[in-house]
């Protein structure tokens, strides 16, 4: 009987049988093999699983142990135990609308569908929905098909993406009505990028902390004073509401939710399949300050920024930087800060930290070696500088990005 799943259907009661696991006597009596037999009472929900070696041993054991029951054998039919029964799928609704940014839909959807392929149990059931079912033209100019928003039933996760069409949709009162209804039925409400404006318009963010794309943070704070806007994190969680920064931050958030639902191992497998970082910390800043510095200083300090990045172990005092820029120290300090919004010392630290982050991601160098190669000098200084710049210490950054 090895390899055969046998169902024993109890024709009477199971009151004399254990309610969960086999008793010690049964376990000792019967050798454990791959065959599972489930004894079930069709008039109740109680089920008990046992493992047997053969039909003969099964017959002898059941006869001696179940005096109150009459059992009929159905060899070869499959019966699923409680442990094997599939839990209900996690329903995830992603809102679509004209002008939606497609990556805000595709990124989260791909994470969840890959999680299903990697064994998420219960799996996710991802649905693209809209106020009016049909073809939706996204910001990239092509159409996607959306279903209608379900009028009832629980929702595990609601995802509200962003895009240039957000502000037109804000003017439609039906959008706020639909979002409020869905938020009452959803265990989690998430916005991606400027989708935060839709949640704010519906009042869902009132009294909460939130983040959006850094370019839209000031507008969100100005138009919705009841929302505490933090422009820096990749994503924020406030109660059942999650908000994210721009573009790929929706992928980071979904990986975090997969980890919350199914554990770090499955989340890591999904990240590897998608060839993305295992999981960026939500508190990490949403863009690279050193790169922002280089963009801001494209003229007249772009050459200086490249020189600092090319030889970060030089002291790079104000005097040295001024000499490289062909200016007096006083003039250099004033003009540099006006162009970049940073003091020369802070700018040098930012460039060094960006280099250190790259080495953390791409090498197995120790923290001391990285500190030496980037001009930060010591592990302790490296830790302090990277925590200031990114909100994450170097060890944690390496662990999460490895």
Short mmCIF file of C-alpha atoms in Angstrom, two decimals:
data_model
loop_
_atom_site.label_atom_id
_atom_site.label_comp_id
_atom_site.label_asym_id
_atom_site.label_seq_id
_atom_site.Cartn_x
_atom_site.Cartn_y
_atom_site.Cartn_z
CA UNK A 1 0.00 0.00 0.00
CA UNK A 2 3.04 2.26 0.01
CA UNK A 3 2.45 5.45 -1.93
CA UNK A 4 -1.34 5.06 -1.83
CA UNK A 5 -3.53 7.55 -0.02
CA UNK A 6 -6.46 5.70 1.54
CA UNK A 7 -9.66 7.23 2.83
CA UNK A 8 -11.46 5.68 5.77
CA UNK A 9 -14.96 7.08 6.08
CA UNK A 10 -16.48 6.62 9.51
CA UNK A 11 -20.07 5.43 9.31
CA UNK A 12 -20.69 6.11 13.01
CA UNK A 13 -19.10 8.39 15.59
CA UNK A 14 -15.47 9.13 16.40
CA UNK A 15 -15.86 9.99 20.07
CA UNK A 16 -13.37 7.33 21.14
CA UNK A 17 -10.74 8.54 18.70
CA UNK A 18 -8.16 11.25 19.31
CA UNK A 19 -9.08 14.72 18.07
CA UNK A 20 -5.75 15.81 16.58
CA UNK A 21 -2.62 13.66 16.36
CA UNK A 22 -2.23 9.85 16.63
CA UNK A 23 -1.78 8.52 20.14
CA UNK A 24 1.59 7.24 21.29
CA UNK A 25 0.28 3.66 21.08
CA UNK A 26 -0.62 4.04 17.44
CA UNK A 27 2.69 5.70 16.62
CA UNK A 28 4.70 2.97 18.31
CA UNK A 29 2.62 0.20 16.78
CA UNK A 30 2.80 1.25 13.18
CA UNK A 31 5.96 1.89 11.14
CA UNK A 32 5.87 5.33 9.46
CA UNK A 33 5.87 5.31 5.70
CA UNK A 34 4.68 7.70 3.01
CA UNK A 35 1.10 6.48 3.06
CA UNK A 36 -1.37 8.72 4.86
CA UNK A 37 -4.80 7.54 5.91
CA UNK A 38 -7.39 10.02 7.03
CA UNK A 39 -10.27 8.94 9.26
CA UNK A 40 -13.13 11.37 8.96
CA UNK A 41 -16.60 11.77 10.36
CA UNK A 42 -18.85 13.03 7.58
CA UNK A 43 -21.37 14.40 10.10
CA UNK A 44 -18.75 16.57 11.82
CA UNK A 45 -15.58 18.45 10.95
CA UNK A 46 -13.25 16.35 13.11
CA UNK A 47 -10.50 14.61 11.16
CA UNK A 48 -7.58 12.50 12.33
CA UNK A 49 -4.57 11.42 10.28
CA UNK A 50 -2.65 8.16 10.80
CA UNK A 51 0.16 6.46 8.94
CA UNK A 52 0.13 2.72 8.23
CA UNK A 53 2.42 0.18 6.61
CA UNK A 54 -0.03 -2.12 4.86
CA UNK A 55 -3.69 -2.88 4.32
CA UNK A 56 -3.37 -5.93 6.55
CA UNK A 57 -1.78 -3.97 9.39
CA UNK A 58 -4.36 -1.25 8.85
CA UNK A 59 -7.22 -3.74 9.12
CA UNK A 60 -5.83 -5.31 12.31
CA UNK A 61 -5.10 -1.96 13.98
CA UNK A 62 -8.35 -0.20 13.12
CA UNK A 63 -10.35 -3.24 14.27
CA UNK A 64 -8.60 -3.24 17.65
CA UNK A 65 -8.74 0.51 18.19
CA UNK A 66 -12.16 1.66 16.95
CA UNK A 67 -14.79 -0.49 18.56
CA UNK A 68 -17.48 2.21 18.23
CA UNK A 69 -16.93 2.78 14.54
CA UNK A 70 -17.72 0.92 11.36
CA UNK A 71 -15.19 1.82 8.70
CA UNK A 72 -15.38 1.28 5.00
CA UNK A 73 -12.22 1.32 2.94
CA UNK A 74 -11.94 3.25 -0.28
CA UNK A 75 -8.48 2.29 -1.54
CA UNK A 76 -6.95 4.62 -4.11
CA UNK A 77 -9.23 7.61 -3.52
CA UNK A 78 -7.64 10.78 -2.29
CA UNK A 79 -8.84 12.62 0.78
CA UNK A 80 -7.17 15.81 1.89
CA UNK A 81 -6.31 16.26 5.57
CA UNK A 82 -6.65 19.53 7.46
CA UNK A 83 -2.92 20.12 7.03
CA UNK A 84 -3.23 19.65 3.27
CA UNK A 85 -6.40 21.67 2.72
CA UNK A 86 -5.81 24.90 0.85
CA UNK A 87 -6.53 28.12 2.67
CA UNK A 88 -8.58 30.79 0.88
CA UNK A 89 -6.58 32.88 -1.55
CA UNK A 90 -5.45 36.36 -0.52
CA UNK A 91 -7.45 38.72 -2.71
CA UNK A 92 -5.39 41.68 -3.92
CA UNK A 93 -7.16 44.45 -5.81
CA UNK A 94 -5.07 46.90 -7.85
CA UNK A 95 -6.91 49.99 -9.00
CA UNK A 96 -6.49 51.06 -12.63
CA UNK A 97 -7.49 54.37 -14.17
CA UNK A 98 -6.71 56.41 -17.27
CA UNK A 99 -3.20 57.81 -16.96
CA UNK A 100 -2.02 55.25 -14.40
CA UNK A 101 1.71 54.56 -14.30
CA UNK A 102 2.02 51.01 -15.57
CA UNK A 103 5.00 50.01 -13.41
CA UNK A 104 2.93 50.84 -10.31
CA UNK A 105 0.59 48.04 -11.39
CA UNK A 106 3.02 45.66 -13.05
CA UNK A 107 5.67 45.77 -10.31
CA UNK A 108 3.42 44.74 -7.38
CA UNK A 109 1.50 42.28 -9.56
CA UNK A 110 4.70 40.57 -10.69
CA UNK A 111 6.00 40.23 -7.13
CA UNK A 112 2.78 38.55 -6.03
CA UNK A 113 2.48 36.25 -9.04
CA UNK A 114 6.11 35.20 -8.60
CA UNK A 115 5.40 34.55 -4.93
CA UNK A 116 2.65 32.17 -6.05
CA UNK A 117 5.08 30.38 -8.37
CA UNK A 118 7.53 30.07 -5.47
CA UNK A 119 4.95 28.38 -3.26
CA UNK A 120 3.01 31.09 -1.41
CA UNK A 121 0.33 29.30 0.61
CA UNK A 122 -2.27 30.66 0.64
CA UNK A 123 -1.56 32.12 -2.78
CA UNK A 124 -2.43 35.63 -3.93
CA UNK A 125 -5.32 36.28 -6.29
CA UNK A 126 -4.44 39.52 -8.08
CA UNK A 127 -7.22 41.44 -9.82
CA UNK A 128 -6.92 44.67 -11.81
CA UNK A 129 -10.11 46.67 -11.21
CA UNK A 130 -11.49 50.07 -12.20
CA UNK A 131 -14.45 52.32 -11.43
CA UNK A 132 -15.80 51.19 -14.80
CA UNK A 133 -14.71 47.83 -16.16
CA UNK A 134 -13.11 47.80 -19.58
CA UNK A 135 -10.02 49.04 -21.36
CA UNK A 136 -7.90 51.54 -19.43
CA UNK A 137 -5.26 53.63 -21.21
CA UNK A 138 -2.16 53.91 -19.04
CA UNK A 139 0.39 56.72 -19.06
CA UNK A 140 2.58 54.80 -21.53
CA UNK A 141 -0.15 54.99 -24.16
CA UNK A 142 -1.38 51.40 -24.37
CA UNK A 143 -4.45 49.82 -22.82
CA UNK A 144 -4.96 47.25 -20.12
CA UNK A 145 -8.16 45.41 -19.32
CA UNK A 146 -9.69 45.99 -15.88
CA UNK A 147 -12.56 44.25 -14.20
CA UNK A 148 -15.22 45.83 -12.04
CA UNK A 149 -14.68 46.55 -8.36
CA UNK A 150 -16.38 43.84 -6.28
CA UNK A 151 -19.32 45.29 -4.39
CA UNK A 152 -18.93 43.03 -1.37
CA UNK A 153 -16.57 40.60 0.28
CA UNK A 154 -13.35 40.91 2.24
CA UNK A 155 -10.17 42.10 0.56
CA UNK A 156 -6.70 41.20 1.81
CA UNK A 157 -4.80 44.07 0.16
CA UNK A 158 -5.89 47.12 -1.81
CA UNK A 159 -3.19 48.72 -3.99
CA UNK A 160 -3.69 52.25 -5.32
CA UNK A 161 -1.06 53.14 -7.94
CA UNK A 162 0.06 56.57 -9.09
CA UNK A 163 0.60 58.29 -12.38
CA UNK A 164 -0.31 61.53 -14.14
CA UNK A 165 -3.99 60.50 -14.20
CA UNK A 166 -4.23 60.65 -10.41
CA UNK A 167 -5.25 64.28 -10.26
CA UNK A 168 -8.04 63.90 -12.82
CA UNK A 169 -9.40 60.95 -10.87
CA UNK A 170 -9.34 62.99 -7.66
CA UNK A 171 -12.05 65.18 -9.18
CA UNK A 172 -14.40 62.20 -9.51
CA UNK A 173 -16.35 61.83 -6.23
CA UNK A 174 -17.09 58.19 -7.10
CA UNK A 175 -13.39 57.42 -6.69
CA UNK A 176 -13.35 58.54 -3.07
CA UNK A 177 -16.58 56.68 -2.37
CA UNK A 178 -15.18 53.47 -3.87
CA UNK A 179 -11.85 53.79 -2.03
CA UNK A 180 -13.55 54.41 1.30
CA UNK A 181 -15.74 51.35 0.82
CA UNK A 182 -12.78 49.18 -0.17
CA UNK A 183 -10.62 50.48 2.69
CA UNK A 184 -13.30 49.36 5.14
CA UNK A 185 -13.17 45.83 3.71
CA UNK A 186 -9.42 45.58 3.22
CA UNK A 187 -6.96 44.28 5.79
CA UNK A 188 -4.25 46.43 4.18
CA UNK A 189 -4.47 49.58 2.08
CA UNK A 190 -1.41 50.50 0.02
CA UNK A 191 -0.56 53.38 -2.27
CA UNK A 192 2.32 53.43 -4.72
CA UNK A 193 3.98 56.70 -5.69
CA UNK A 194 1.40 59.48 -6.21
CA UNK A 195 -1.45 57.08 -5.46
CA UNK A 196 -1.15 58.66 -2.00
CA UNK A 197 -3.09 61.65 -3.38
CA UNK A 198 -6.11 59.40 -4.01
CA UNK A 199 -5.98 58.02 -0.47
CA UNK A 200 -5.60 61.53 0.91
CA UNK A 201 -8.50 62.83 -1.19
CA UNK A 202 -10.68 60.06 0.27
CA UNK A 203 -9.64 61.00 3.82
CA UNK A 204 -7.92 57.66 4.36
CA UNK A 205 -4.61 59.36 5.26
CA UNK A 206 -6.07 61.88 7.72
CA UNK A 207 -4.04 61.85 10.92
CA UNK A 208 -1.50 59.43 9.46
CA UNK A 209 2.12 59.60 8.33
CA UNK A 210 2.63 59.09 4.61
CA UNK A 211 5.21 59.22 1.86
CA UNK A 212 4.97 59.75 -1.88
CA UNK A 213 7.42 60.40 -4.69
CA UNK A 214 9.90 62.97 -3.46
CA UNK A 215 8.99 65.36 -6.27
CA UNK A 216 5.36 65.39 -5.10
CA UNK A 217 5.93 65.46 -1.33
CA UNK A 218 5.64 69.22 -0.98
CA UNK A 219 2.36 69.29 -2.92
CA UNK A 220 0.89 66.45 -0.86
CA UNK A 221 1.78 68.24 2.37
CA UNK A 222 0.42 71.56 1.11
CA UNK A 223 -2.91 70.21 -0.19
CA UNK A 224 -3.55 67.84 2.72
CA UNK A 225 -2.45 69.47 6.00
CA UNK A 226 -4.04 66.65 8.01
CA UNK A 227 -1.46 64.25 6.61
CA UNK A 228 2.08 64.16 8.05
CA UNK A 229 4.25 63.84 4.95
CA UNK A 230 7.75 62.43 5.25
CA UNK A 231 9.57 62.93 1.93
CA UNK A 232 12.46 60.53 2.53
CA UNK A 233 11.53 56.86 3.21
CA UNK A 234 10.98 54.26 0.51
CA UNK A 235 7.76 53.20 2.23
CA UNK A 236 5.89 53.92 5.46
CA UNK A 237 3.43 51.90 7.51
CA UNK A 238 0.84 53.57 9.72
CA UNK A 239 -1.66 51.06 11.06
CA UNK A 240 -3.32 49.22 8.17
CA UNK A 241 -2.16 51.84 5.66
CA UNK A 242 1.08 51.63 3.67
CA UNK A 243 2.37 54.37 1.40
CA UNK A 244 5.42 54.26 -0.84
CA UNK A 245 7.79 56.53 -2.72
CA UNK A 246 8.05 56.53 -6.48
CA UNK A 247 8.32 53.95 -9.23
CA UNK A 248 10.11 50.80 -8.00
CA UNK A 249 9.22 51.40 -4.35
CA UNK A 250 6.02 49.45 -4.99
CA UNK A 251 8.18 46.37 -5.58
CA UNK A 252 9.98 46.96 -2.28
CA UNK A 253 6.68 47.22 -0.45
CA UNK A 254 5.28 44.04 -1.99
CA UNK A 255 8.43 42.11 -1.08
CA UNK A 256 8.00 43.34 2.48
CA UNK A 257 4.36 42.21 2.54
CA UNK A 258 5.31 38.81 1.11
CA UNK A 259 7.84 38.49 3.92
CA UNK A 260 5.17 39.47 6.43
CA UNK A 261 2.73 36.90 5.00
CA UNK A 262 5.05 34.00 4.17
CA UNK A 263 8.46 34.59 5.75
CA UNK A 264 11.84 35.93 4.70
CA UNK A 265 12.88 32.82 2.76
CA UNK A 266 10.06 33.06 0.23
CA UNK A 267 10.49 36.83 -0.10
CA UNK A 268 14.18 36.29 -0.85
CA UNK A 269 13.38 33.68 -3.51
CA UNK A 270 11.00 36.11 -5.19
CA UNK A 271 13.62 38.87 -5.15
CA UNK A 272 16.21 36.56 -6.69
CA UNK A 273 13.76 35.52 -9.41
CA UNK A 274 13.08 39.17 -10.22
CA UNK A 275 16.78 40.09 -9.98
CA UNK A 276 16.13 42.87 -7.49
CA UNK A 277 17.47 43.63 -4.04
CA UNK A 278 16.18 41.17 -1.48
CA UNK A 279 14.39 43.95 0.34
CA UNK A 280 15.26 47.60 0.72
CA UNK A 281 14.52 48.88 4.21
CA UNK A 282 11.41 51.04 4.31
CA UNK A 283 13.28 53.70 6.24
CA UNK A 284 16.03 53.96 3.65
CA UNK A 285 16.02 57.24 1.75
CA UNK A 286 14.26 56.99 -1.60
CA UNK A 287 17.01 58.47 -3.76
CA UNK A 288 20.76 58.75 -3.71
CA UNK A 289 21.86 62.03 -2.18
CA UNK A 290 25.32 61.86 -3.79
CA UNK A 291 23.74 61.44 -7.21
CA UNK A 292 21.38 64.31 -6.42
CA UNK A 293 24.45 66.34 -5.48
CA UNK A 294 26.09 65.55 -8.80
CA UNK A 295 22.95 66.56 -10.67
CA UNK A 296 22.64 69.80 -8.73
CA UNK A 297 26.31 70.63 -9.23
CA UNK A 298 26.46 69.78 -12.91
CA UNK A 299 27.71 73.31 -13.44
CA UNK A 300 30.14 74.45 -12.29
CA UNK A 301 31.16 71.66 -9.86
CA UNK A 302 30.61 68.47 -11.87
CA UNK A 303 34.32 68.00 -12.54
CA UNK A 304 35.08 68.44 -8.84
CA UNK A 305 32.46 65.86 -7.85
CA UNK A 306 34.00 63.36 -10.27
CA UNK A 307 37.46 64.04 -8.88
CA UNK A 308 36.28 63.41 -5.32
CA UNK A 309 34.61 60.15 -6.34
CA UNK A 310 37.74 59.12 -8.26
CA UNK A 311 40.08 59.66 -5.30
CA UNK A 312 37.97 59.65 -2.11
CA UNK A 313 40.91 58.94 0.20
CA UNK A 314 42.37 62.42 -0.25
CA UNK A 315 41.58 64.75 2.66
CA UNK A 316 39.44 67.02 0.45
CA UNK A 317 39.55 70.05 2.69
CA UNK A 318 37.83 73.25 1.63
CA UNK A 319 41.20 74.59 0.60
CA UNK A 320 41.92 71.59 -1.64
CA UNK A 321 38.46 71.68 -3.18
CA UNK A 322 38.72 75.42 -3.78
CA UNK A 323 42.08 74.97 -5.46
CA UNK A 324 40.66 72.23 -7.70
CA UNK A 325 37.77 74.55 -8.63
CA UNK A 326 40.12 77.48 -9.24
CA UNK A 327 38.53 79.70 -6.61
CA UNK A 328 39.44 81.21 -3.27
CA UNK A 329 38.27 79.15 -0.26
CA UNK A 330 35.74 81.78 0.79
CA UNK A 331 34.28 82.21 -2.70
CA UNK A 332 34.24 78.46 -3.26
CA UNK A 333 32.41 77.73 0.00
CA UNK A 334 29.73 80.33 -0.76
CA UNK A 335 29.17 79.29 -4.38
CA UNK A 336 29.30 75.56 -3.68
CA UNK A 337 26.69 75.75 -0.95
CA UNK A 338 24.48 77.96 -3.11
CA UNK A 339 24.66 75.48 -6.00
CA UNK A 340 24.21 72.24 -4.04
CA UNK A 341 22.51 73.21 -0.79
CA UNK A 342 25.29 71.44 1.11
CA UNK A 343 28.50 72.40 2.79
CA UNK A 344 31.66 71.03 1.11
CA UNK A 345 32.25 68.64 4.04
CA UNK A 346 28.74 67.16 3.82
CA UNK A 347 29.05 66.79 0.06
CA UNK A 348 32.30 64.83 0.42
CA UNK A 349 30.67 62.54 3.00
CA UNK A 350 27.74 61.86 0.69
CA UNK A 351 29.99 60.89 -2.21
CA UNK A 352 32.05 58.62 0.03
CA UNK A 353 28.92 56.93 1.37
CA UNK A 354 27.64 56.30 -2.13
CA UNK A 355 30.92 54.61 -3.00
CA UNK A 356 30.75 52.56 0.22
CA UNK A 357 27.22 51.44 -0.60
CA UNK A 358 28.37 50.24 -4.01
CA UNK A 359 31.17 48.20 -2.42
CA UNK A 360 28.74 46.71 0.10
CA UNK A 361 26.51 45.55 -2.74
CA UNK A 362 29.19 44.22 -5.06
CA UNK A 363 32.07 42.91 -2.92
CA UNK A 364 32.80 40.81 0.16
CA UNK A 365 35.19 43.40 1.59
CA UNK A 366 35.06 43.89 5.33
CA UNK A 367 33.64 47.10 6.74
CA UNK A 368 37.14 48.18 7.71
CA UNK A 369 38.41 47.64 4.17
CA UNK A 370 35.48 49.57 2.72
CA UNK A 371 36.04 52.41 5.15
CA UNK A 372 39.69 52.55 4.08
CA UNK A 373 38.94 52.51 0.36
CA UNK A 374 36.32 55.25 0.53
CA UNK A 375 38.17 57.70 2.73
CA UNK A 376 35.88 57.21 5.72
CA UNK A 377 38.81 55.84 7.71
CA UNK A 378 37.25 53.51 10.28
CA UNK A 379 34.32 51.17 10.77
CA UNK A 380 32.76 53.41 13.39
CA UNK A 381 32.93 56.44 11.12
CA UNK A 382 31.54 54.38 8.24
CA UNK A 383 28.56 53.29 10.39
CA UNK A 384 27.78 56.81 11.56
CA UNK A 385 28.09 58.33 8.09
CA UNK A 386 25.94 55.72 6.32
CA UNK A 387 23.26 55.86 9.00
CA UNK A 388 23.11 59.64 8.52
CA UNK A 389 22.90 59.35 4.73
CA UNK A 390 20.66 56.33 4.23
CA UNK A 391 18.98 55.64 7.56
CA UNK A 392 20.50 52.13 7.51
CA UNK A 393 23.80 50.95 8.96
CA UNK A 394 26.24 49.17 6.60
CA UNK A 395 25.75 45.70 8.11
CA UNK A 396 21.98 45.89 7.73
CA UNK A 397 22.34 47.26 4.21
CA UNK A 398 24.58 44.37 3.18
CA UNK A 399 22.26 41.79 4.77
CA UNK A 400 19.19 43.10 3.00
CA UNK A 401 20.81 43.73 -0.37
CA UNK A 402 23.00 40.62 -0.56
#
